[in-house]
PDB file of C-alpha atoms in Angstrom:
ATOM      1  CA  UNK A 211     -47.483  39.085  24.412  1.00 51.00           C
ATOM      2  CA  UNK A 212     -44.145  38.271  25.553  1.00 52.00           C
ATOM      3  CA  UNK A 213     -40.617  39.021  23.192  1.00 56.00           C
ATOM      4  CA  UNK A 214     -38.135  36.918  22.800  1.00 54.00           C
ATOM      5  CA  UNK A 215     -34.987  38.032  21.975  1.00 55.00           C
ATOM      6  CA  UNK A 216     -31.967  35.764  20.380  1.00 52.00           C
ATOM      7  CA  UNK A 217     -29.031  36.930  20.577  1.00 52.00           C
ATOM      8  CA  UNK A 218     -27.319  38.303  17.397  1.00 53.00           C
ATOM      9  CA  UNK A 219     -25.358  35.876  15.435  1.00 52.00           C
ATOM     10  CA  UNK A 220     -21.582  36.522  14.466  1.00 52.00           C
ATOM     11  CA  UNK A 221     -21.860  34.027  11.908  1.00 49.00           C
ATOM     12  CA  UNK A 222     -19.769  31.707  14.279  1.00 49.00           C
ATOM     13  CA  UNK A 223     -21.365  28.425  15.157  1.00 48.00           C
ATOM     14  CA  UNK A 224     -20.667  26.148  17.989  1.00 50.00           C
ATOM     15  CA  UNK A 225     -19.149  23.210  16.709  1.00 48.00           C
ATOM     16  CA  UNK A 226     -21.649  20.207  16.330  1.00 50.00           C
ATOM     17  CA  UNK A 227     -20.467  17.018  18.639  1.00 49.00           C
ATOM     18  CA  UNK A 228     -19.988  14.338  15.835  1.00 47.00           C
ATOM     19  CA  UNK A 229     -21.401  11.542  16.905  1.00 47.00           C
ATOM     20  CA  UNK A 230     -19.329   8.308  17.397  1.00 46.00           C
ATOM     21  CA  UNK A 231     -18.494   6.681  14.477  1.00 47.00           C
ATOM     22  CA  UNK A 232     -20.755   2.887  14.496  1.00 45.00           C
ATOM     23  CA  UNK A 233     -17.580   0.478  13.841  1.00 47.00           C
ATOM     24  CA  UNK A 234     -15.601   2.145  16.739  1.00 50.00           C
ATOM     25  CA  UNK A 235     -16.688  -0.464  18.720  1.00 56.00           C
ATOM     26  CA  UNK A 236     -15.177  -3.301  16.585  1.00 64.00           C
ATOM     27  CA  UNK A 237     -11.696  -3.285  18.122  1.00 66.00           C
ATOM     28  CA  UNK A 238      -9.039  -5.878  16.638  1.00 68.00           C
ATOM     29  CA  UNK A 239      -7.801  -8.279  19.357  1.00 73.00           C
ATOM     30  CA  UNK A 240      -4.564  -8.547  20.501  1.00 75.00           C
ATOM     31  CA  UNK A 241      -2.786 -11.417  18.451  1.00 79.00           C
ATOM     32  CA  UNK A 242       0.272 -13.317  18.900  1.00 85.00           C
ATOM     33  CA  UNK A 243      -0.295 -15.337  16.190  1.00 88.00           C
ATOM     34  CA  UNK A 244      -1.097 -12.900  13.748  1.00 84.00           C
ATOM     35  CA  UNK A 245       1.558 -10.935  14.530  1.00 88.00           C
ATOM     36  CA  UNK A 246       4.227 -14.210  13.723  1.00 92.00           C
ATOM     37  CA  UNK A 247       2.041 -14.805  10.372  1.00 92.00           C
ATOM     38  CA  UNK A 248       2.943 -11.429   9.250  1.00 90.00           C
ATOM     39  CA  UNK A 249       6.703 -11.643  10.357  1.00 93.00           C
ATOM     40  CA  UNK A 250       7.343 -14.672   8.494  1.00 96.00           C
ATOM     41  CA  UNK A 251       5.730 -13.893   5.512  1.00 96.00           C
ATOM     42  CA  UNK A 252       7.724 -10.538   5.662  1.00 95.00           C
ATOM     43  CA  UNK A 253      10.883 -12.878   5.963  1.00 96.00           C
ATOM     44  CA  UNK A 254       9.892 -14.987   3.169  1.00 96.00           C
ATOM     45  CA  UNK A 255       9.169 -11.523   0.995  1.00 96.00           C
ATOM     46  CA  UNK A 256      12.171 -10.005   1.633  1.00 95.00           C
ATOM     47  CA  UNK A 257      14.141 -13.368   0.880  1.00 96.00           C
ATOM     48  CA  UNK A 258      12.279 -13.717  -2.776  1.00 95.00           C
ATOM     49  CA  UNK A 259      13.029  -9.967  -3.161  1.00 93.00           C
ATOM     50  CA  UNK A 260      16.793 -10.612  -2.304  1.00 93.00           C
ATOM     51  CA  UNK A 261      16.718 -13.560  -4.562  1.00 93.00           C
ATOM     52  CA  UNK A 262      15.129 -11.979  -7.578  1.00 91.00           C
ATOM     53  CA  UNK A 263      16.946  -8.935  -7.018  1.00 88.00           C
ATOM     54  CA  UNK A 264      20.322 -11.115  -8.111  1.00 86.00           C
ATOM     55  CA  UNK A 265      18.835 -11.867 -11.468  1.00 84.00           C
ATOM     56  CA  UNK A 266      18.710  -8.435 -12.780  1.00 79.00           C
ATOM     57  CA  UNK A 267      20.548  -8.273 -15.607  1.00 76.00           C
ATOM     58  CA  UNK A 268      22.552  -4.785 -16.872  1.00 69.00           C
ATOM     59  CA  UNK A 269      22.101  -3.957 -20.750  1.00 67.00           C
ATOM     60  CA  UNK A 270      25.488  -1.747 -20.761  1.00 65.00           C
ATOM     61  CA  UNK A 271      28.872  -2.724 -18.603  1.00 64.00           C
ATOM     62  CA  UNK A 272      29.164   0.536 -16.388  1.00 62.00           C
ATOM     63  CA  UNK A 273      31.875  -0.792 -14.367  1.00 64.00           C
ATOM     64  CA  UNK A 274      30.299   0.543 -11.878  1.00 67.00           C
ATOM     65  CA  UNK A 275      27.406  -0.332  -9.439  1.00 71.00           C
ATOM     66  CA  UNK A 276      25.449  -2.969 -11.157  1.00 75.00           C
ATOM     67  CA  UNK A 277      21.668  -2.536 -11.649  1.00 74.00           C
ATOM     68  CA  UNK A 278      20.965  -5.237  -8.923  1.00 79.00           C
ATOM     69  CA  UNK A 279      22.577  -3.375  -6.037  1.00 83.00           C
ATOM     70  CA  UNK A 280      19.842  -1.024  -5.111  1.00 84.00           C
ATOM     71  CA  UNK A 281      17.090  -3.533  -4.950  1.00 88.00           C
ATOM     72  CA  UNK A 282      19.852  -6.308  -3.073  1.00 90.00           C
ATOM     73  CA  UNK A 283      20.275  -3.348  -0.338  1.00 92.00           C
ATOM     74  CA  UNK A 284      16.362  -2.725  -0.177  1.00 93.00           C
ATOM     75  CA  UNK A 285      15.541  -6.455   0.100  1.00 94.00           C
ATOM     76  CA  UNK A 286      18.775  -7.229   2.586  1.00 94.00           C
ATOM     77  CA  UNK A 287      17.585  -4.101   5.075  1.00 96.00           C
ATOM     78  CA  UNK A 288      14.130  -5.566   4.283  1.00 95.00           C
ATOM     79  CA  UNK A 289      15.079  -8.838   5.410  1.00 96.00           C
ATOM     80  CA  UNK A 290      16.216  -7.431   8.820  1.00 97.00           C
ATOM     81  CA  UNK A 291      13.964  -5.246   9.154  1.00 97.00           C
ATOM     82  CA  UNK A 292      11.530  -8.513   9.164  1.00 96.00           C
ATOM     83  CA  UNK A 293      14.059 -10.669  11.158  1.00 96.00           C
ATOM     84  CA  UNK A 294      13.888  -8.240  14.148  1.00 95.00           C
ATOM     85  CA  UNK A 295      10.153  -7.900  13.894  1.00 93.00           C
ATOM     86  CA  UNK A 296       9.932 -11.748  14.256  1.00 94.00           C
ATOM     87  CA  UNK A 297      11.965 -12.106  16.910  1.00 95.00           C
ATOM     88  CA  UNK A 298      10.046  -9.468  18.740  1.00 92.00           C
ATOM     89  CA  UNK A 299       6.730 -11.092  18.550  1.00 90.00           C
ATOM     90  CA  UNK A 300       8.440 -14.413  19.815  1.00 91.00           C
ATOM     91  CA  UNK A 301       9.882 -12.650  23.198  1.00 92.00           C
ATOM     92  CA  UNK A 302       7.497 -10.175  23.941  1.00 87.00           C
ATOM     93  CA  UNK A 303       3.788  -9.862  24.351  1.00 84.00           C
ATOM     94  CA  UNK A 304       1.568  -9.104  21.342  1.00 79.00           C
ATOM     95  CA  UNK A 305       0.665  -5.255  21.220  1.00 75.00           C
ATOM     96  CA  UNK A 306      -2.377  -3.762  21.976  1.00 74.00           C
ATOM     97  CA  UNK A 307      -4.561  -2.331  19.016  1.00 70.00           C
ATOM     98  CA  UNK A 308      -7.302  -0.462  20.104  1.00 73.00           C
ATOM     99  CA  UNK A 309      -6.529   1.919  17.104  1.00 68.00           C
ATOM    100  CA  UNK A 310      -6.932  -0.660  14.504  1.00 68.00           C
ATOM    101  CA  UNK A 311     -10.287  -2.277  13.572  1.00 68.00           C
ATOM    102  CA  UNK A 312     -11.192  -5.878  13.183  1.00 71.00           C
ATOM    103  CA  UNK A 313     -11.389  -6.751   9.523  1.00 76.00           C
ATOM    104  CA  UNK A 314     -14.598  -6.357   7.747  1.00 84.00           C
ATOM    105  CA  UNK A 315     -16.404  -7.815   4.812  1.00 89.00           C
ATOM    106  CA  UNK A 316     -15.570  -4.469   2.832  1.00 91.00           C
ATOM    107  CA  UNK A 317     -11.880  -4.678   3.566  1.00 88.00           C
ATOM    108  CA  UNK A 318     -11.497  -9.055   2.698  1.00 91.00           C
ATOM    109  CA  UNK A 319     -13.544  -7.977  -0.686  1.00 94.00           C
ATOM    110  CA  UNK A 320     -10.816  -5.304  -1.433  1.00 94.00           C
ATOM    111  CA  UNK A 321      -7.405  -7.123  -0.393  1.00 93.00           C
ATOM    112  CA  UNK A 322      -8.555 -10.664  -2.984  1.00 96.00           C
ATOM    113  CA  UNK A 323      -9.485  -7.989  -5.850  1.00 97.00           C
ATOM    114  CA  UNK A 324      -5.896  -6.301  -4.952  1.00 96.00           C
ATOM    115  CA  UNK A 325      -4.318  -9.989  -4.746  1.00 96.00           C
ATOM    116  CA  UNK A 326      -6.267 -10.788  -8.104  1.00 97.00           C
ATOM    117  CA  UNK A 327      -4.939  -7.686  -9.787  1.00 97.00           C
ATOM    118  CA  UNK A 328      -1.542  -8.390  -8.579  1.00 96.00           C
ATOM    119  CA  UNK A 329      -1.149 -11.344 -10.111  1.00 97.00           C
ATOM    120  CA  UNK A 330      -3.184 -10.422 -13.356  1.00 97.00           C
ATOM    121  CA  UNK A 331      -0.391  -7.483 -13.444  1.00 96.00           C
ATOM    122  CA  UNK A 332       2.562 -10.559 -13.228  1.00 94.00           C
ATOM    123  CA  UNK A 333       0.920 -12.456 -15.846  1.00 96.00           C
ATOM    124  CA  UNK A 334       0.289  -9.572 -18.030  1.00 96.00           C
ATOM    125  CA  UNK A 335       3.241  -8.256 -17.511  1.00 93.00           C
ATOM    126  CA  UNK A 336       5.371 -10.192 -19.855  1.00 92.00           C
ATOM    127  CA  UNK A 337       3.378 -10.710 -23.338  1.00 96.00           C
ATOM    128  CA  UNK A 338       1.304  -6.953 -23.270  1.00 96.00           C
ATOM    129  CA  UNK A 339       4.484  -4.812 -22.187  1.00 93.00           C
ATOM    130  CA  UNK A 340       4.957  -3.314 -19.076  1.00 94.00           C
ATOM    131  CA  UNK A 341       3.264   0.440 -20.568  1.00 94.00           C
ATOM    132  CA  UNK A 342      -0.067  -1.620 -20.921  1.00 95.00           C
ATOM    133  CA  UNK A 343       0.027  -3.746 -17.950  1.00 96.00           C
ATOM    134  CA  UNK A 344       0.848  -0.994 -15.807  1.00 96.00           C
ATOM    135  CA  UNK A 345      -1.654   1.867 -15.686  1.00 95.00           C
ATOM    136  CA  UNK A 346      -4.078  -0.659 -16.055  1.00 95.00           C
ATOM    137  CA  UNK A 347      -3.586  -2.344 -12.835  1.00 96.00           C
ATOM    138  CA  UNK A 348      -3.175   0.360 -10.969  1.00 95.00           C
ATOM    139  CA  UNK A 349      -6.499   2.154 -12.478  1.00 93.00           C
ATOM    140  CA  UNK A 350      -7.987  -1.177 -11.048  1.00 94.00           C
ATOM    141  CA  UNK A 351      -6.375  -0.630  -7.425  1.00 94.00           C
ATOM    142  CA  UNK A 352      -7.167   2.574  -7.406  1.00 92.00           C
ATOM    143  CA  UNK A 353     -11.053   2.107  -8.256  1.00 92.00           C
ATOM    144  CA  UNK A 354     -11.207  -0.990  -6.024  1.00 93.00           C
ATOM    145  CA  UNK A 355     -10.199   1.633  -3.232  1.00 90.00           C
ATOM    146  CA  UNK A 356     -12.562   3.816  -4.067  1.00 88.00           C
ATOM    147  CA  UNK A 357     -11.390   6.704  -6.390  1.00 83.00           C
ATOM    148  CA  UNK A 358     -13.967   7.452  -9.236  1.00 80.00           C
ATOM    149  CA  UNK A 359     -12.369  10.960 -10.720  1.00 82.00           C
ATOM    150  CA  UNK A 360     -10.231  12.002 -13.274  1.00 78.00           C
ATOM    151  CA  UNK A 361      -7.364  10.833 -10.898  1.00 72.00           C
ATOM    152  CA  UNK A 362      -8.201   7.446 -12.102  1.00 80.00           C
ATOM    153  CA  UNK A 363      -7.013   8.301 -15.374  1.00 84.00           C
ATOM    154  CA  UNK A 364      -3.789  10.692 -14.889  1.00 91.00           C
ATOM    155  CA  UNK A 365      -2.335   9.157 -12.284  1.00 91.00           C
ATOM    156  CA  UNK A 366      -1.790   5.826 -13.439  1.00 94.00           C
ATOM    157  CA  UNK A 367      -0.455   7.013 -16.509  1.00 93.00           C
ATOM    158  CA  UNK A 368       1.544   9.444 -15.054  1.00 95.00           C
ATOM    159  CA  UNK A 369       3.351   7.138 -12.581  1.00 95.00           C
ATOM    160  CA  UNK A 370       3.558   4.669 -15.426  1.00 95.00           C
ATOM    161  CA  UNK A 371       5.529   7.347 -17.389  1.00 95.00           C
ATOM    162  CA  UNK A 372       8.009   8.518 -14.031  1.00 95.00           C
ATOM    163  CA  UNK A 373       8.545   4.781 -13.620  1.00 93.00           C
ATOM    164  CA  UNK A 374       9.854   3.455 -17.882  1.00 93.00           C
ATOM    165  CA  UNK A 375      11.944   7.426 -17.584  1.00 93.00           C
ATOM    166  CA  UNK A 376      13.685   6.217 -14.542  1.00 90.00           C
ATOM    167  CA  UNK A 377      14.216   2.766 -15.195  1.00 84.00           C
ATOM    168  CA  UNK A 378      14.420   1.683 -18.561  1.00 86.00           C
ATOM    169  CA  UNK A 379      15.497   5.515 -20.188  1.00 87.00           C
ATOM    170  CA  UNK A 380      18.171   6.779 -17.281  1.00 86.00           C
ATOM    171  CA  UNK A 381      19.025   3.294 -15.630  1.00 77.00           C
ATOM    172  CA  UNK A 382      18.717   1.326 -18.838  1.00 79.00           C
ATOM    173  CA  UNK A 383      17.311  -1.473 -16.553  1.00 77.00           C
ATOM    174  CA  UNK A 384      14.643  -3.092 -18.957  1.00 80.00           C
ATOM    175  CA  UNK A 385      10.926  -3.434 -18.183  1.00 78.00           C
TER     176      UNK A 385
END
């Protein structure tokens, strides 16, 4: 009868070689023209944001900055931030991307419920209050994105609460 021995075990284990992940081999294409899409629509964004950002109105004369001069300077470095990133895909070649994916049914069902939410959150915006509209939507985003915990709950709530504090308590700029 022959022994075998095993060697004694440290309670250390070899780490296991993962294996390769199934969508690694779905690599997005290179794409000029995607990469133009996204600059202009980033250039019509930051315009919008640079016009609506004018329209802010200030419920006491400070005398100083007004309210609209934060989100002016976020939209105008916005807007060149998205100027030079056009004019870059027009001159140069479009970048590789062998770290991104191509899209997937998954990720076209999550970006039209986030685009539907949006836009609920606009439209809701106005006759339910800002305090409802808010945690609301972004409960939605974050369960379309896959949280299902108590997060869903606290954290919209609790960014809902940081944002009224800082804008419509200290800034007095109205929601």
């Amino acid at each position: 009868m022959e022994q075998v021995t095993t060697p004694p075990t440290t309670g250390h284990r070899e780490p296991e070689q993962a294996e390769p992940a199934l969508d690694e081999k779905h690599v997005a294409p290179a794409s000029r023209r995607l990469e133009l899409l996204i600059a202009v629509l980033a250039v019509a964004l930051a315009v919008v944001v640079l016009v609506l950002s004018q329209g802010i109105e200030s419920r006491v004369d400070s005398g100083g900055l007004a309210p609209s001069w934060w989100p002016a300077v976020l939209a105008g470095s916005a807007l060149a931030i998205s100027l030079a990133l056009l004019v870059l895909a027009l001159v140069r070649a479009p970048g590789e991307r062998e770290d991104l994916q191509s899209g997937t049914r998954e990720g076209l069902y999550r970006v039209l419920i986030s685009s539907a939410l949006s836009v609920l959150f606009l439209v809701a915006w106005e006759p339910v209050g800002f305090i409802i509209a808010c945690p609301i939507y972004l409960a939605g985003l974050l369960a379309t994105y896959g949280l299902r915990s108590r997060g869903l709950v606290i954290f919209p709530v609790a960014v809902t609460a940081v944002i009224y504090v800082l804008f419509d308590v200290i800034l007095r700029v109205p929601l």
